[in-house]
Short mmCIF file of C-alpha atoms in Angstrom, two decimals:
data_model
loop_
_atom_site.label_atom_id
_atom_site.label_comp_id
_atom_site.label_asym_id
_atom_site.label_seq_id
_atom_site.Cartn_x
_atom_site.Cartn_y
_atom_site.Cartn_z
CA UNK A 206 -1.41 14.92 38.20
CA UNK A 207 1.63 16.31 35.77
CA UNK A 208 2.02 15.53 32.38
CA UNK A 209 4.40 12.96 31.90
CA UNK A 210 4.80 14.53 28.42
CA UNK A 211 8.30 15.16 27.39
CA UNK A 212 8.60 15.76 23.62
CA UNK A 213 8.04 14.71 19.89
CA UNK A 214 10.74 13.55 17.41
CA UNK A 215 11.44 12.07 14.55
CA UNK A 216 13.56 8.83 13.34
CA UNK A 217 14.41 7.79 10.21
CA UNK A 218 14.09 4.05 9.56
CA UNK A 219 13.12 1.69 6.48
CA UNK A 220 13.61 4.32 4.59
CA UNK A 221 11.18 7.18 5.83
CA UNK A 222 10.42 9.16 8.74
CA UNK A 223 9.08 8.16 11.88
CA UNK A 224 7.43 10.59 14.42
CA UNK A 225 7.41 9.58 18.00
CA UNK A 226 5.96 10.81 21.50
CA UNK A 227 8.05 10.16 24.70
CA UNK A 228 6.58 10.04 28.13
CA UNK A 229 7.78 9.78 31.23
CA UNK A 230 11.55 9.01 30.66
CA UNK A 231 12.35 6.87 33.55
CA UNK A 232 12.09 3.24 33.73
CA UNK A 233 12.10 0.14 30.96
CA UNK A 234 11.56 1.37 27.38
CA UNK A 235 8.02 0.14 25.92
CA UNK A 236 7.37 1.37 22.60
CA UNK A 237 3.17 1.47 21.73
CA UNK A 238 1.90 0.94 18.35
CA UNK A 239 -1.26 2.25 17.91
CA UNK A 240 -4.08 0.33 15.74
CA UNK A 241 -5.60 1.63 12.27
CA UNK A 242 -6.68 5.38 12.63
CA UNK A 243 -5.11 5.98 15.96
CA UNK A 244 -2.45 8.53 15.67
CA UNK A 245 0.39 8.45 18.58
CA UNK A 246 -1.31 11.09 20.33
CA UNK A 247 -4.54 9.80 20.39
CA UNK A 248 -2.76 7.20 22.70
CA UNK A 249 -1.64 10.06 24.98
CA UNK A 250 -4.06 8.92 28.37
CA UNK A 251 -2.50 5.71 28.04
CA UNK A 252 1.09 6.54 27.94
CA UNK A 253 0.42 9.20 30.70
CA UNK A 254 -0.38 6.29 32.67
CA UNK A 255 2.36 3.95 31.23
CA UNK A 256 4.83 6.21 31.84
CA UNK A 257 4.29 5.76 35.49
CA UNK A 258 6.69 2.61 35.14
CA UNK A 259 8.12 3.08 31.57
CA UNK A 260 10.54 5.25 29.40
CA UNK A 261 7.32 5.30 26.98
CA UNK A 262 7.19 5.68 23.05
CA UNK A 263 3.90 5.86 20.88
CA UNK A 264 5.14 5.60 17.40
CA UNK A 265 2.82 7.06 14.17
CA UNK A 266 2.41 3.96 11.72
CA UNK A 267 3.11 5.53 8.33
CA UNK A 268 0.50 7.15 7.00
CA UNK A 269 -0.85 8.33 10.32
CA UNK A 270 0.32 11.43 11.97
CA UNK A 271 3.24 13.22 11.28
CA UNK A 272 4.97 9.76 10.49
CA UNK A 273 5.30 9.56 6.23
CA UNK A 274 2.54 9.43 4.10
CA UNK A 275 1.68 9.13 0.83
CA UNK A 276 -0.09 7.07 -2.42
CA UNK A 277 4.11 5.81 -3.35
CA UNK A 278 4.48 4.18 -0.01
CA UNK A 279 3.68 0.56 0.70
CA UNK A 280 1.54 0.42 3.52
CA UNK A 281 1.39 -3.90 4.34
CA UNK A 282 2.14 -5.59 7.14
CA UNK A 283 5.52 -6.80 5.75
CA UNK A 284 6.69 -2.94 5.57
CA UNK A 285 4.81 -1.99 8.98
CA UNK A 286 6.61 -5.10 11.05
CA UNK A 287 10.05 -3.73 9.25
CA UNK A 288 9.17 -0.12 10.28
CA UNK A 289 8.88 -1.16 14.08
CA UNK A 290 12.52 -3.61 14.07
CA UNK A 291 14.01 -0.80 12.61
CA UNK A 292 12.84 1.82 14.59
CA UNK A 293 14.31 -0.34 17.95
CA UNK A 294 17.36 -0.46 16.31
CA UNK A 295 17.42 2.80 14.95
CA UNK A 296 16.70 4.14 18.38
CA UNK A 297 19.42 1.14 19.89
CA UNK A 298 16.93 -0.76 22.07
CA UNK A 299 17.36 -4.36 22.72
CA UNK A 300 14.96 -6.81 24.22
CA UNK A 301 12.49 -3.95 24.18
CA UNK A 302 8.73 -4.08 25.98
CA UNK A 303 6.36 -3.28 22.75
CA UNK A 304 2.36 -2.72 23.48
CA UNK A 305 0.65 -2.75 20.23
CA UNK A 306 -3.45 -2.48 19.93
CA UNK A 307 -5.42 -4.30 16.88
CA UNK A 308 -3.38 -3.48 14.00
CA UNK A 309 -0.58 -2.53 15.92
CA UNK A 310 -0.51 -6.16 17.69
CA UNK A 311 -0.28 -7.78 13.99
CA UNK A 312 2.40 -5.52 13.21
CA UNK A 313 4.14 -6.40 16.66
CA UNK A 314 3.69 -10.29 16.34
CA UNK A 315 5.02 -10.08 12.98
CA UNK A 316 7.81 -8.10 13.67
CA UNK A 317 8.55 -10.29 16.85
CA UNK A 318 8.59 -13.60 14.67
CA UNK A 319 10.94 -11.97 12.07
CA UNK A 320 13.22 -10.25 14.57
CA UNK A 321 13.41 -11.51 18.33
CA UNK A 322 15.96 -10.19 19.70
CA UNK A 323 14.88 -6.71 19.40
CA UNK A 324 11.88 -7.85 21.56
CA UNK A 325 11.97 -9.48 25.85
CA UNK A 326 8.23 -8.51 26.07
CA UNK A 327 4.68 -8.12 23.67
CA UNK A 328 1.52 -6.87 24.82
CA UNK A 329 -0.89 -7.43 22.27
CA UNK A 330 -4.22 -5.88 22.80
CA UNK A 331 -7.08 -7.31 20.77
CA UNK A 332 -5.27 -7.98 17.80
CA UNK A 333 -7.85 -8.62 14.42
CA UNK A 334 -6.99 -12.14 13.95
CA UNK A 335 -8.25 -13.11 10.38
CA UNK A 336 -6.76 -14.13 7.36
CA UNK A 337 -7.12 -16.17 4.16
CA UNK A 338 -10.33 -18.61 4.20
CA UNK A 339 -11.52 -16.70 8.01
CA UNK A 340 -14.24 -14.65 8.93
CA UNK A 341 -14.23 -11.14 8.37
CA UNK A 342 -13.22 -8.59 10.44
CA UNK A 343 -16.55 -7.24 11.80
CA UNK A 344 -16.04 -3.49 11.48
CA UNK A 345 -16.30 -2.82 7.76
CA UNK A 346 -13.95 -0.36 5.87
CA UNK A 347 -16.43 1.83 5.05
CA UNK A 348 -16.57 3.00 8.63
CA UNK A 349 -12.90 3.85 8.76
CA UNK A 350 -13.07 5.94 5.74
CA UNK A 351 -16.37 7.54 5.99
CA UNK A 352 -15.11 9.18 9.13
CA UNK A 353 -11.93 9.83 8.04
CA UNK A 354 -13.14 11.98 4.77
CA UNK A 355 -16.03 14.08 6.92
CA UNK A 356 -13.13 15.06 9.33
CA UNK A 357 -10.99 15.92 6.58
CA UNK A 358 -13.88 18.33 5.50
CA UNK A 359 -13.96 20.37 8.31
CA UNK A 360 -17.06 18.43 9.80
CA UNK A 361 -17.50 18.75 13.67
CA UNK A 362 -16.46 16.61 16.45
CA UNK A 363 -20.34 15.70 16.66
CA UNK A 364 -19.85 13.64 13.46
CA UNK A 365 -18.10 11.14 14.97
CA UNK A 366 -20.81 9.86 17.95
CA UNK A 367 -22.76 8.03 15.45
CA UNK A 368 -19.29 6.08 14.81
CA UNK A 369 -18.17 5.84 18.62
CA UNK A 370 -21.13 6.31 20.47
CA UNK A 371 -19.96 5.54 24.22
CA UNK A 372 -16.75 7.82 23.24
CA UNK A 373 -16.43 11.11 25.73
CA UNK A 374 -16.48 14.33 24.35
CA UNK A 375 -12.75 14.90 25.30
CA UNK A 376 -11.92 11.92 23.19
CA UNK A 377 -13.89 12.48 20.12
CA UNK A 378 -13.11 15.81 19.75
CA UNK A 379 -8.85 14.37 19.65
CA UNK A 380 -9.89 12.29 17.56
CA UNK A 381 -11.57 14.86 14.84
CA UNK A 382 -8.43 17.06 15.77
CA UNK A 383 -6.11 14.15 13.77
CA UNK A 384 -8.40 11.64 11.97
CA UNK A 385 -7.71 13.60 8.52
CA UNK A 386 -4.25 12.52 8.70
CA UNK A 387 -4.53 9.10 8.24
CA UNK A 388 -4.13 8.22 4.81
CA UNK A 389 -6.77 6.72 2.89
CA UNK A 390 -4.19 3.89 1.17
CA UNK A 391 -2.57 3.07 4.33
CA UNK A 392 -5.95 2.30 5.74
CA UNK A 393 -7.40 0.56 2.62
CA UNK A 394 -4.38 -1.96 3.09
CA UNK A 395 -4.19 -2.50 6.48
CA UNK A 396 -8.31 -3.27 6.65
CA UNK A 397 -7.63 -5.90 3.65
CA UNK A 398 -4.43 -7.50 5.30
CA UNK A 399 -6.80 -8.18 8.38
CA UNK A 400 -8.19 -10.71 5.46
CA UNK A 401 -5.11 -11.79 3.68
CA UNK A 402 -2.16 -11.38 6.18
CA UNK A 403 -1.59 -14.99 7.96
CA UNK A 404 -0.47 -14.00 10.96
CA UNK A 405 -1.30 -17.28 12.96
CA UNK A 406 2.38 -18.73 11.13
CA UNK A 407 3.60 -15.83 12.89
CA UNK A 408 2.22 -17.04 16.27
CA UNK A 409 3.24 -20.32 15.89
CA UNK A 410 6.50 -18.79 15.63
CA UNK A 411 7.03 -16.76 18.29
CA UNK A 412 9.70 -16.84 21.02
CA UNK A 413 8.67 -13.67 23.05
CA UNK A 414 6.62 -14.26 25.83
CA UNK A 415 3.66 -12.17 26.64
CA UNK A 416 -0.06 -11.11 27.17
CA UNK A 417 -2.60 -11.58 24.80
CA UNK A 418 -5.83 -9.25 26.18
CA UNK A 419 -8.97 -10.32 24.64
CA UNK A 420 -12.04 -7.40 24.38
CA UNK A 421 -14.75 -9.28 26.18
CA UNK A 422 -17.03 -7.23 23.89
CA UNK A 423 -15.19 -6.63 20.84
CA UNK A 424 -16.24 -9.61 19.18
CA UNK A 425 -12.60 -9.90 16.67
CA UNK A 426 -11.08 -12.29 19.12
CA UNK A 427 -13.77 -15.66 19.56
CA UNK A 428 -13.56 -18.33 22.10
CA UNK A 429 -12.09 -20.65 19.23
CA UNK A 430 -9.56 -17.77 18.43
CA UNK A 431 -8.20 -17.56 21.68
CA UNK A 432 -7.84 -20.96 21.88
CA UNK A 433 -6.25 -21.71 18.60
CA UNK A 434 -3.75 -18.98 19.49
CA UNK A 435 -3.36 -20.70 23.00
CA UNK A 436 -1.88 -23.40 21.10
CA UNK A 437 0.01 -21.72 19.07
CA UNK A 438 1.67 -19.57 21.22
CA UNK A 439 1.52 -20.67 24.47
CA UNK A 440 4.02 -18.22 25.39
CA UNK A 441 1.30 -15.85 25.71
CA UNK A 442 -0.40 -15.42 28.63
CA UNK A 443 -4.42 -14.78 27.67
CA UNK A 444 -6.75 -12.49 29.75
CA UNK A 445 -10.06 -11.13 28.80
CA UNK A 446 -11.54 -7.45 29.50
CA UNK A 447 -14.77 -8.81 29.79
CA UNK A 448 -16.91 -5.20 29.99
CA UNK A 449 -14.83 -3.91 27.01
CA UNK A 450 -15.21 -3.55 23.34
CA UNK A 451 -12.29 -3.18 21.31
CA UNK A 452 -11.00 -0.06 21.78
CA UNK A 453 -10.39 -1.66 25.66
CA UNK A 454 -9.03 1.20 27.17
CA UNK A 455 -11.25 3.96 25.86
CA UNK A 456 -14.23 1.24 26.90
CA UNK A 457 -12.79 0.32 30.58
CA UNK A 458 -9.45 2.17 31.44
CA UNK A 459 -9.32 0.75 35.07
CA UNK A 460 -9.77 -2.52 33.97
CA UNK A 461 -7.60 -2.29 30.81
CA UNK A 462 -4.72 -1.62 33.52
CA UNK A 463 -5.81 -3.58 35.99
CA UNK A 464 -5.26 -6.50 33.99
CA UNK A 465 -2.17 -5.14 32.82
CA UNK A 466 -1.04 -4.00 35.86
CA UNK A 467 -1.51 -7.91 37.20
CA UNK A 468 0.31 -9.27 34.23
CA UNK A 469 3.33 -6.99 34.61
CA UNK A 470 3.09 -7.25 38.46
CA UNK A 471 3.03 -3.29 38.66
CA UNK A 472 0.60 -1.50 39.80
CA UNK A 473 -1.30 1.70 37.53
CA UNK A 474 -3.09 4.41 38.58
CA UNK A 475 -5.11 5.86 35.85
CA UNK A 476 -5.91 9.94 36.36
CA UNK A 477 -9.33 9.44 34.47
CA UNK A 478 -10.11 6.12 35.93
#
């Protein structure tokens, strides 16, 4: 199968730059944003297979990437949600499909509540769903930035098994390709919002319909979550990838799209699944 791959560019918005990979080119736009130490490309086998039905975006959350970074920037979900409404309006897209995986699903729910028209579809894939007086998110920070500093020294793709053990070599060795460039800050604060960001008022708020997709494995989205969120939203439609951890489609790829794929009515054909 061809690349879909078409080319990398950047958009400035909220007052920095933005760096964004296109795929495909034909079709709806969808716009991905990527969780906490995902850069766009890291995303790439996904799009590839998006892009099969979609004008496809991944976007760098600031302080990933080759999106701005840096200890001046303000890296909560308030900024992030801003970032993605004006990047679709920076780029001119209205009613816009937007995928967004754990942190990239807060950032897209938020946004969505603040700014709906910007938004006809969300796809929110295992989004962390704690906040003030909740549980904590299970993975602690310490695993986020123990793995980001030994890739930032030069330490080998090997490194990172003991952090994503069921991981292929293909995609750990991406991964130790870009980890160093996500910002320590940006990930400090995005780990603590997952504690002190509300975003079940955001939920509650929410006109955009959509699919909520629930890691059967992942253990951040609980029965109860799902359906406290069910009332809350009951825009969302909620599915569950039950052989999946969080990362869903590093963890089951054909059924990460199949379940997609029957949401969207579309139909996917992975390349690696």
């Amino acid at each position: 199968m061809s690349s879909t791959f078409l080319y990398g560019f950047h958009v400035p918005a909220n007052g920095i730059r933005h760096h964004l990979l296109r795929y495909g080119g034909k079709g709806p736009k969808l716009l991905v944003v990527p969780g906490i130490t995902s850069p766009a490309v890291t995303w790439g086998f996904v799009a590839e297979t998006l892009a099969q039905h979609f004008d496809v975006h991944v976007l760098d959350v600031r302080g990933r990437g080759l999106s701005s970074s840096g200890p001046e920037l303000d890296y909560g979900l308030d900024a992030l949600a801003t970032d993605v409404t004006a990047v679709l309006s920076a780029l001119d897209w209205q009613e816009a499909t937007v995928l967004g995986h754990s942190m990239g699903a807060r950032i897209a729910v938020r946004a969505a509540a603040h700014m709906p028209s910007r938004f006809g579809r969300l796809l929110l894939i295992d989004p962390p769903v704690g906040g003030p007086g909740r549980r904590p998110y299970p993975a602690p920070l310490a695993w986020y930035i123990d793995s980001i500093r030994l890739m930032a020294a030069g330490q080998p793709w090997e490194e990172l098994k003991r952090f994503s053990p069921t991981w292929t070599e293909a995609q750990l060795r991406l991964r130790a390709q870009w980890l160093h460039t996500c910002d320590e800050k940006a990930i400090e604060e995005a780990w603590n919002g997952f504690h002190n960001d509300d975003v079940h008022a955001n939920f509650a708020s929410l006109t955009v319909p959509g699919l909520l997709m629930i890691a059967g494995r992942g253990g951040v989205i609980l029965d109860e979550d799902a359906a406290e969120i069910a009332r809350l939203a009951p825009g969302l439609k909620q599915v569950v990838a039950t052989d999946a951890g969080h990362m869903i489609p590093w963890d089951d790829e054909a059924g990460f799209f199949r379940l997609l794929g029957q949401y969207l009515n579309l139909s996917f054909h992975p390349e690696g699944a």
